[in-house]
Amino acid sequence: MSSANIESQPLLPERTSLRQQRTINWSIFVPVCLGISLICVGQLVLSVVHNSLGSAETFTEPAHFLSPRPSTANCSLHWFDQRVDHFSTLNTTYAQRYYVHDAFWKRKADGHKADGPILFYCGNEGDVTLYVNNTGLMWENAEALGAALIFAEHRYFGESRPFGANQMQHLAYLTHEQALADYAVLLRAFQTSRNSSSPVIALGGSYGGMLASWFRMKYPGTITGAIAASAPILGFPKGYPEHFTGEKYWQVVTHDATPAAGAAPTCEANVRASWPLLFATAQTETGRRQLGEIFRLCRPLQTAADAETLAMGLLMAWDTMAMGNFPFPSSYLTGGAADLPAYPVRAACDVMATSTNASTLLPAMRDAANLYLNATKDVPCFAWDTQDFDGLWGYVWCSQMLPQESYFDTDGVHDMFWPRSLSFDQVAADCKARWGVSPDPDWIRTSYGDLETMLKATSNIVFSNGGYDPWRSGGVLANPWNPSIAIVDIPEGAHHLDLFFSHKDDPVSVRHARHIELDHIRQWIRTFDA
Amino acid sequence: MSSANIESQPLLPERTSLRQQRTINWSIFVPVCLGISLICVGQLVLSVVHNSLGSAETFTEPAHFLSPRPSTANCSLHWFDQRVDHFSTLNTTYAQRYYVHDAFWKRKADGHKADGPILFYCGNEGDVTLYVNNTGLMWENAEALGAALIFAEHRYFGESRPFGANQMQHLAYLTHEQALADYAVLLRAFQTSRNSSSPVIALGGSYGGMLASWFRMKYPGTITGAIAASAPILGFPKGYPEHFTGEKYWQVVTHDATPAAGAAPTCEANVRASWPLLFATAQTETGRRQLGEIFRLCRPLQTAADAETLAMGLLMAWDTMAMGNFPFPSSYLTGGAADLPAYPVRAACDVMATSTNASTLLPAMRDAANLYLNATKDVPCFAWDTQDFDGLWGYVWCSQMLPQESYFDTDGVHDMFWPRSLSFDQVAADCKARWGVSPDPDWIRTSYGDLETMLKATSNIVFSNGGYDPWRSGGVLANPWNPSIAIVDIPEGAHHLDLFFSHKDDPVSVRHARHIELDHIRQWIRTFDA
């Protein structure tokens, strides 16, 4: 798609505050937004699917740079009347928002039995405009593929609100199965209204990537193939212990802070040393007053135990920077509020590296974490005790997406944090208290099956994982069973970097990954059209 | 499985009254029970999948005759706590009934990675004991396969009643998706409690066959393969017109009444001639009084229009006899109350053939229909105006399973009935009036996809269809796309005859069909265990 064909529009600011959406459930300490890491090599690098494209090292396909970048302004906005419950006979409906770009859609031509493909973005737990405005992979290939683009908003997020302003009192229908059914019904209606037969490629990143792969698994008659970027479908549900790679979430975050990922040599050790110092300082009232000054806290710590809440806020800043460890400045994880620097973990590690003794360690931690916590440079003080890490996503998490036990545990040895673990029962009790739901830890595995049988029974899915992305610890990293399921590793990629617009500073591995993904999409389309 | 290994127990009487379960929605005139037909050759015979077994004509595999037949008495009875709604976060539960026979279950042995298979019956719209006591295909192969047998009851039927005695006020969760989720959860719990990994073969006939094939499509990670006997997955949802075979439902019933299906030569013409005579006679009060005497009606016809209600009852008797056109006497379609004769359509046609003039036509029709309507020989009069043809199945039908428009139409030319047609709008209005539900005619196709994409995207399913079975008109009769989907035609078979116990009078085609099905099951197990 040449930039000349896209209306000249500035990139809209993202309307979603990721700081509201993403987080950790404060008390249960689990990262809950699947949002957006840099160089993660060594033991984390698994096999890259090379196809016929040659190795990543020799791949030199030029990127497509669209300038200005297309956005919602290039789309038509639509609303679709969806049933709130697709699996009972209740007839209540709500209006689902979606965006369409079909200027390049190629309709059936002689010799083809199908129209050009539909690239369908499976909206995540956020305002859909965020995905419209950032999913460069769809925009950059629309013209060449003759594709229509559809970006569908996930129920209960953005402006797609069942029960409107009262939806927080009616959360029962916020499940991923209902969201997938929404997407299937929307697609059927779209195709029917256009009198179209076309292959549909589902795309998504993070939770959206989980949805994309599950969409192919559950609706293979509708979805021809799926690009599931940074989709931790094995990390969320309790129940895939035999496929657990051993890369725990916080170990990947830690890896990002090592020289192997381009970070300063002293970073990891300095981060690790800061927690005992913080906790020790918090033991006395004098110490807590010192911490209040160092970290510029809005309210002082009351007890020694409060130090862990403060530490959690700092840890989450490292988490966000790891997910967002992109090679260019990006506001994706700040809801458009302000850019994080390029490779933010490296930048934070540069700050940590300035500390050479205990007296400067905590101020360095403050400044490193503030790359995210005060990215806007206008936050007067750190409200350590009022952060909400997950918002509505916590409900989805608690009702269906619970992690494996120990998935988010830290030990301070294999990771640079402090020892902390939570049992399933603790997590479940917290979910019950916060949301009133009792998670079924077996449901996801019951619905999709064991890994081997699941992958053998489906086809046409690309699972991509970034080497810098902590969510890779829950991703599908190996597939010895089914050649139609591709595993694409992006050693220098953070959270679904491959879905973003091409950038001059992109590492070769992500450019290669996009090429592989496009190659698979073309193959699926050819097979559909055969 | 040798009979010596089965406890000696009499076959329990079926506890379900099929006369209550099955029928036509009285006003919308659609056969709604998928229950149980004999020789249907000529244009109805499609290709048989022969595998390596040779042709049907030369196949001489001996049947396994179990005597006495195993039944619920050979099973353990269990109850499982199921969520009423698997797709929302509501936590209400109900107790689901299921039966297990595991005496022959072969647990993991050296050199095998899996246990013996689970043969899982997907309970239909009836008391599960009916299926336990009649699904001979499972019983006869349990020992040779080293298989465990599970028969699961469908929610809202039999004794598996959400909301107990009040369930008629809470029908919203009576959907096939919820039933499939019940089955998946039950299987997961069964396997977990037995610490088992095993291939699972889903089996079912009629609506249960639809469930079996859909179970494989939606839960391929759990279900290794499916035997979908007489499963009209293309006839129910509106929306597969391009795959409609042209064999309308009542044309198959008519075919059963022709010499090509072993019936008396004058039968079809006599049946066809009886309706105009009936309607003409009903035009006058004298005529209606005559009809009351001839048909031994409990209450007289009040108006000429009442004649169609009477005619519907007669037509439904022909329908039931066509579904139940088995080669041996069977009480399957009378809920165990009394046997229909072997090949009941032939028997009814023999009655019709005795009529040689108008004065004997209607009495012959009465006696033919009474083979079913008064199978017990103790019905004092025909309650033409109070028959309930579908019961709770009508709700399932109205909410999700609507037929293609014209599927159940008759014209009196290509079939032996009288011209009658219903638009989708008429059916929908009736559903709304009776059950308060507004069917979505597109949902099934949205959920499972177009036929070609649906069949291409799944695997390991055998679709069997009986040549005498009117439901074949909605069955999958051809598959040029996917070699792992087998189509088995049983020219001399009625409604899911292949699932029943072997019988000495079984035609070779059904014995052949069972052999093909077993061959596929063995292949699926081998692949799972590889």
Short mmCIF file of N, CA and C in Angstrom, two decimals, chain B residues 89-180:
data_model
loop_
_atom_site.label_atom_id
_atom_site.label_comp_id
_atom_site.label_asym_id
_atom_site.label_seq_id
_atom_site.Cartn_x
_atom_site.Cartn_y
_atom_site.Cartn_z
N THR B 89 -20.32 -15.92 33.61
CA THR B 89 -19.72 -16.21 34.91
C THR B 89 -20.76 -16.56 35.97
N LEU B 90 -21.99 -16.81 35.57
CA LEU B 90 -23.00 -17.26 36.51
C LEU B 90 -22.57 -18.60 37.09
N ASN B 91 -22.81 -18.80 38.36
CA ASN B 91 -22.27 -20.00 39.00
C ASN B 91 -23.30 -21.05 39.39
N THR B 92 -24.53 -20.88 38.97
CA THR B 92 -25.55 -21.88 39.26
C THR B 92 -25.15 -23.23 38.65
N THR B 93 -25.46 -24.28 39.39
CA THR B 93 -25.13 -25.61 38.86
C THR B 93 -26.35 -26.52 38.88
N TYR B 94 -26.23 -27.64 38.21
CA TYR B 94 -27.27 -28.68 38.24
C TYR B 94 -26.57 -30.03 38.19
N ALA B 95 -27.34 -31.06 38.49
CA ALA B 95 -26.76 -32.40 38.51
C ALA B 95 -27.06 -33.12 37.19
N GLN B 96 -26.01 -33.46 36.47
CA GLN B 96 -26.16 -34.16 35.20
C GLN B 96 -25.97 -35.66 35.43
N ARG B 97 -26.85 -36.44 34.85
CA ARG B 97 -26.77 -37.88 35.00
C ARG B 97 -25.92 -38.51 33.89
N TYR B 98 -25.13 -39.48 34.24
CA TYR B 98 -24.43 -40.24 33.20
C TYR B 98 -24.16 -41.66 33.67
N TYR B 99 -24.02 -42.54 32.72
CA TYR B 99 -23.76 -43.95 33.00
C TYR B 99 -22.38 -44.34 32.46
N VAL B 100 -21.74 -45.20 33.19
CA VAL B 100 -20.39 -45.64 32.81
C VAL B 100 -20.32 -47.17 32.82
N HIS B 101 -19.68 -47.72 31.82
CA HIS B 101 -19.31 -49.14 31.82
C HIS B 101 -17.83 -49.21 31.51
N ASP B 102 -17.05 -49.62 32.49
CA ASP B 102 -15.60 -49.60 32.26
C ASP B 102 -14.92 -50.94 32.54
N ALA B 103 -15.72 -52.00 32.56
CA ALA B 103 -15.14 -53.32 32.86
C ALA B 103 -14.09 -53.73 31.82
N PHE B 104 -14.22 -53.23 30.63
CA PHE B 104 -13.28 -53.63 29.57
C PHE B 104 -12.22 -52.57 29.29
N TRP B 105 -12.26 -51.51 30.09
CA TRP B 105 -11.34 -50.40 29.78
C TRP B 105 -9.89 -50.83 30.00
N LYS B 106 -9.12 -50.70 28.97
CA LYS B 106 -7.72 -51.12 29.01
C LYS B 106 -6.87 -49.92 29.37
N ARG B 107 -6.22 -49.99 30.52
CA ARG B 107 -5.36 -48.89 30.91
C ARG B 107 -4.00 -49.00 30.24
N LYS B 108 -3.31 -47.91 30.24
CA LYS B 108 -2.04 -47.77 29.54
C LYS B 108 -1.14 -49.00 29.73
N ALA B 109 -0.62 -49.48 28.64
CA ALA B 109 0.29 -50.62 28.70
C ALA B 109 1.61 -50.23 28.07
N ASP B 110 2.62 -51.03 28.30
CA ASP B 110 3.94 -50.73 27.73
C ASP B 110 3.81 -50.53 26.22
N GLY B 111 4.49 -49.53 25.76
CA GLY B 111 4.49 -49.29 24.33
C GLY B 111 3.32 -48.46 23.85
N HIS B 112 2.42 -48.15 24.77
CA HIS B 112 1.29 -47.30 24.40
C HIS B 112 1.35 -46.02 25.20
N LYS B 113 1.10 -44.91 24.55
CA LYS B 113 1.12 -43.68 25.32
C LYS B 113 -0.25 -43.34 25.87
N ALA B 114 -1.27 -44.03 25.41
CA ALA B 114 -2.63 -43.69 25.84
C ALA B 114 -3.35 -44.90 26.39
N ASP B 115 -4.37 -44.62 27.18
CA ASP B 115 -5.27 -45.67 27.62
C ASP B 115 -6.17 -46.10 26.47
N GLY B 116 -6.92 -47.17 26.72
CA GLY B 116 -7.95 -47.53 25.76
C GLY B 116 -8.91 -46.38 25.56
N PRO B 117 -9.64 -46.39 24.48
CA PRO B 117 -10.49 -45.24 24.14
C PRO B 117 -11.69 -45.13 25.06
N ILE B 118 -12.24 -43.95 25.09
CA ILE B 118 -13.55 -43.72 25.69
C ILE B 118 -14.54 -43.58 24.54
N LEU B 119 -15.56 -44.40 24.55
CA LEU B 119 -16.66 -44.21 23.60
C LEU B 119 -17.72 -43.41 24.34
N PHE B 120 -17.97 -42.23 23.85
CA PHE B 120 -18.82 -41.27 24.57
C PHE B 120 -20.11 -41.02 23.80
N TYR B 121 -21.24 -41.45 24.37
CA TYR B 121 -22.52 -41.19 23.71
C TYR B 121 -23.01 -39.79 24.06
N CYS B 122 -23.26 -38.99 23.03
CA CYS B 122 -23.76 -37.62 23.20
C CYS B 122 -25.28 -37.68 23.32
N GLY B 123 -25.76 -37.65 24.55
CA GLY B 123 -27.19 -37.81 24.77
C GLY B 123 -28.04 -36.84 23.97
N ASN B 124 -29.14 -37.38 23.47
CA ASN B 124 -30.08 -36.57 22.67
C ASN B 124 -31.16 -35.99 23.58
N GLU B 125 -32.25 -35.63 22.89
CA GLU B 125 -33.40 -35.02 23.54
C GLU B 125 -34.29 -36.10 24.19
N GLY B 126 -33.73 -36.87 25.07
CA GLY B 126 -34.53 -37.91 25.71
C GLY B 126 -33.82 -38.43 26.95
N ASP B 127 -34.51 -39.30 27.63
CA ASP B 127 -33.94 -39.97 28.79
C ASP B 127 -32.72 -40.78 28.34
N VAL B 128 -31.62 -40.58 29.00
CA VAL B 128 -30.38 -41.20 28.52
C VAL B 128 -30.44 -42.73 28.56
N THR B 129 -31.31 -43.27 29.39
CA THR B 129 -31.36 -44.74 29.44
C THR B 129 -31.78 -45.33 28.10
N LEU B 130 -32.55 -44.57 27.34
CA LEU B 130 -32.92 -45.03 26.00
C LEU B 130 -31.68 -45.31 25.16
N TYR B 131 -30.70 -44.43 25.30
CA TYR B 131 -29.48 -44.57 24.48
C TYR B 131 -28.55 -45.62 25.07
N VAL B 132 -28.51 -45.68 26.37
CA VAL B 132 -27.71 -46.74 27.00
C VAL B 132 -28.20 -48.11 26.50
N ASN B 133 -29.52 -48.25 26.48
CA ASN B 133 -30.09 -49.57 26.23
C ASN B 133 -30.21 -49.93 24.75
N ASN B 134 -29.90 -49.00 23.88
CA ASN B 134 -30.07 -49.27 22.45
C ASN B 134 -28.83 -49.07 21.61
N THR B 135 -27.79 -48.50 22.19
CA THR B 135 -26.62 -48.22 21.36
C THR B 135 -25.68 -49.42 21.34
N GLY B 136 -26.11 -50.43 20.60
CA GLY B 136 -25.37 -51.68 20.53
C GLY B 136 -23.97 -51.51 19.97
N LEU B 137 -23.79 -50.54 19.07
CA LEU B 137 -22.47 -50.36 18.47
C LEU B 137 -21.40 -50.14 19.54
N MET B 138 -21.76 -49.43 20.58
CA MET B 138 -20.79 -49.21 21.66
C MET B 138 -20.58 -50.49 22.47
N TRP B 139 -21.67 -51.12 22.85
CA TRP B 139 -21.57 -52.33 23.68
C TRP B 139 -20.83 -53.46 22.96
N GLU B 140 -21.12 -53.61 21.68
CA GLU B 140 -20.56 -54.77 20.97
C GLU B 140 -19.07 -54.64 20.69
N ASN B 141 -18.55 -53.41 20.79
CA ASN B 141 -17.13 -53.23 20.48
C ASN B 141 -16.29 -52.84 21.69
N ALA B 142 -16.92 -52.75 22.83
CA ALA B 142 -16.19 -52.30 24.02
C ALA B 142 -15.02 -53.22 24.35
N GLU B 143 -15.26 -54.50 24.35
CA GLU B 143 -14.20 -55.43 24.75
C GLU B 143 -13.05 -55.43 23.75
N ALA B 144 -13.39 -55.54 22.47
CA ALA B 144 -12.33 -55.60 21.46
C ALA B 144 -11.50 -54.32 21.42
N LEU B 145 -12.13 -53.21 21.73
CA LEU B 145 -11.40 -51.94 21.71
C LEU B 145 -10.75 -51.63 23.05
N GLY B 146 -11.06 -52.40 24.07
CA GLY B 146 -10.57 -52.07 25.42
C GLY B 146 -11.13 -50.74 25.87
N ALA B 147 -12.39 -50.50 25.53
CA ALA B 147 -12.96 -49.16 25.69
C ALA B 147 -13.80 -49.01 26.94
N ALA B 148 -13.77 -47.80 27.49
CA ALA B 148 -14.75 -47.40 28.49
C ALA B 148 -15.94 -46.79 27.76
N LEU B 149 -17.13 -47.04 28.27
CA LEU B 149 -18.34 -46.46 27.69
C LEU B 149 -18.91 -45.41 28.63
N ILE B 150 -19.21 -44.26 28.10
CA ILE B 150 -19.91 -43.23 28.87
C ILE B 150 -21.14 -42.80 28.09
N PHE B 151 -22.25 -42.77 28.77
CA PHE B 151 -23.50 -42.28 28.16
C PHE B 151 -23.93 -41.07 28.98
N ALA B 152 -23.92 -39.90 28.38
CA ALA B 152 -24.22 -38.67 29.12
C ALA B 152 -25.61 -38.16 28.76
N GLU B 153 -26.32 -37.75 29.76
CA GLU B 153 -27.67 -37.24 29.52
C GLU B 153 -27.64 -35.76 29.15
N HIS B 154 -28.47 -35.41 28.19
CA HIS B 154 -28.56 -34.02 27.71
C HIS B 154 -29.31 -33.19 28.74
N ARG B 155 -28.77 -32.02 29.07
CA ARG B 155 -29.45 -31.13 30.02
C ARG B 155 -30.91 -30.89 29.65
N TYR B 156 -31.74 -30.80 30.64
CA TYR B 156 -33.18 -30.55 30.53
C TYR B 156 -33.99 -31.79 30.15
N PHE B 157 -33.32 -32.90 29.85
CA PHE B 157 -34.06 -34.12 29.49
C PHE B 157 -33.78 -35.20 30.53
N GLY B 158 -34.66 -36.21 30.50
CA GLY B 158 -34.49 -37.29 31.44
C GLY B 158 -34.52 -36.77 32.86
N GLU B 159 -33.51 -37.09 33.60
CA GLU B 159 -33.44 -36.64 35.00
C GLU B 159 -32.38 -35.58 35.22
N SER B 160 -31.86 -35.03 34.15
CA SER B 160 -30.82 -33.99 34.25
C SER B 160 -31.47 -32.63 34.07
N ARG B 161 -31.98 -32.13 35.18
CA ARG B 161 -32.89 -30.99 35.07
C ARG B 161 -32.40 -29.77 35.81
N PRO B 162 -31.84 -28.81 35.07
CA PRO B 162 -31.51 -27.53 35.69
C PRO B 162 -32.79 -26.91 36.23
N PHE B 163 -32.71 -26.37 37.38
CA PHE B 163 -33.85 -25.73 38.02
C PHE B 163 -34.94 -26.72 38.40
N GLY B 164 -34.65 -28.00 38.33
CA GLY B 164 -35.56 -29.03 38.80
C GLY B 164 -36.96 -28.92 38.22
N ALA B 165 -37.93 -28.96 39.11
CA ALA B 165 -39.33 -28.94 38.66
C ALA B 165 -39.70 -27.62 38.01
N ASN B 166 -38.89 -26.60 38.24
CA ASN B 166 -39.20 -25.29 37.65
C ASN B 166 -38.49 -25.05 36.33
N GLN B 167 -37.93 -26.09 35.76
CA GLN B 167 -37.07 -25.81 34.61
C GLN B 167 -37.81 -25.23 33.41
N MET B 168 -39.12 -25.50 33.31
CA MET B 168 -39.84 -24.94 32.17
C MET B 168 -39.89 -23.41 32.22
N GLN B 169 -39.66 -22.87 33.40
CA GLN B 169 -39.61 -21.40 33.52
C GLN B 169 -38.20 -20.87 33.29
N HIS B 170 -37.25 -21.73 33.07
CA HIS B 170 -35.85 -21.32 32.93
C HIS B 170 -35.20 -22.08 31.77
N LEU B 171 -35.76 -21.89 30.60
CA LEU B 171 -35.28 -22.69 29.46
C LEU B 171 -34.13 -22.04 28.71
N ALA B 172 -33.73 -20.86 29.14
CA ALA B 172 -32.77 -20.10 28.33
C ALA B 172 -31.46 -20.86 28.11
N TYR B 173 -31.13 -21.76 29.03
CA TYR B 173 -29.83 -22.45 28.91
C TYR B 173 -29.95 -23.80 28.23
N LEU B 174 -31.08 -24.01 27.61
CA LEU B 174 -31.26 -25.23 26.81
C LEU B 174 -30.79 -24.96 25.39
N THR B 175 -29.49 -24.95 25.22
CA THR B 175 -28.91 -24.76 23.89
C THR B 175 -27.87 -25.85 23.65
N HIS B 176 -27.61 -26.13 22.39
CA HIS B 176 -26.69 -27.25 22.13
C HIS B 176 -25.26 -26.90 22.51
N GLU B 177 -24.91 -25.62 22.51
CA GLU B 177 -23.55 -25.25 22.94
C GLU B 177 -23.34 -25.57 24.41
N GLN B 178 -24.37 -25.29 25.21
CA GLN B 178 -24.26 -25.61 26.63
C GLN B 178 -24.16 -27.12 26.83
N ALA B 179 -24.93 -27.87 26.05
CA ALA B 179 -24.87 -29.33 26.17
C ALA B 179 -23.48 -29.84 25.81
N LEU B 180 -22.90 -29.31 24.75
CA LEU B 180 -21.55 -29.76 24.37
C LEU B 180 -20.52 -29.39 25.44
#
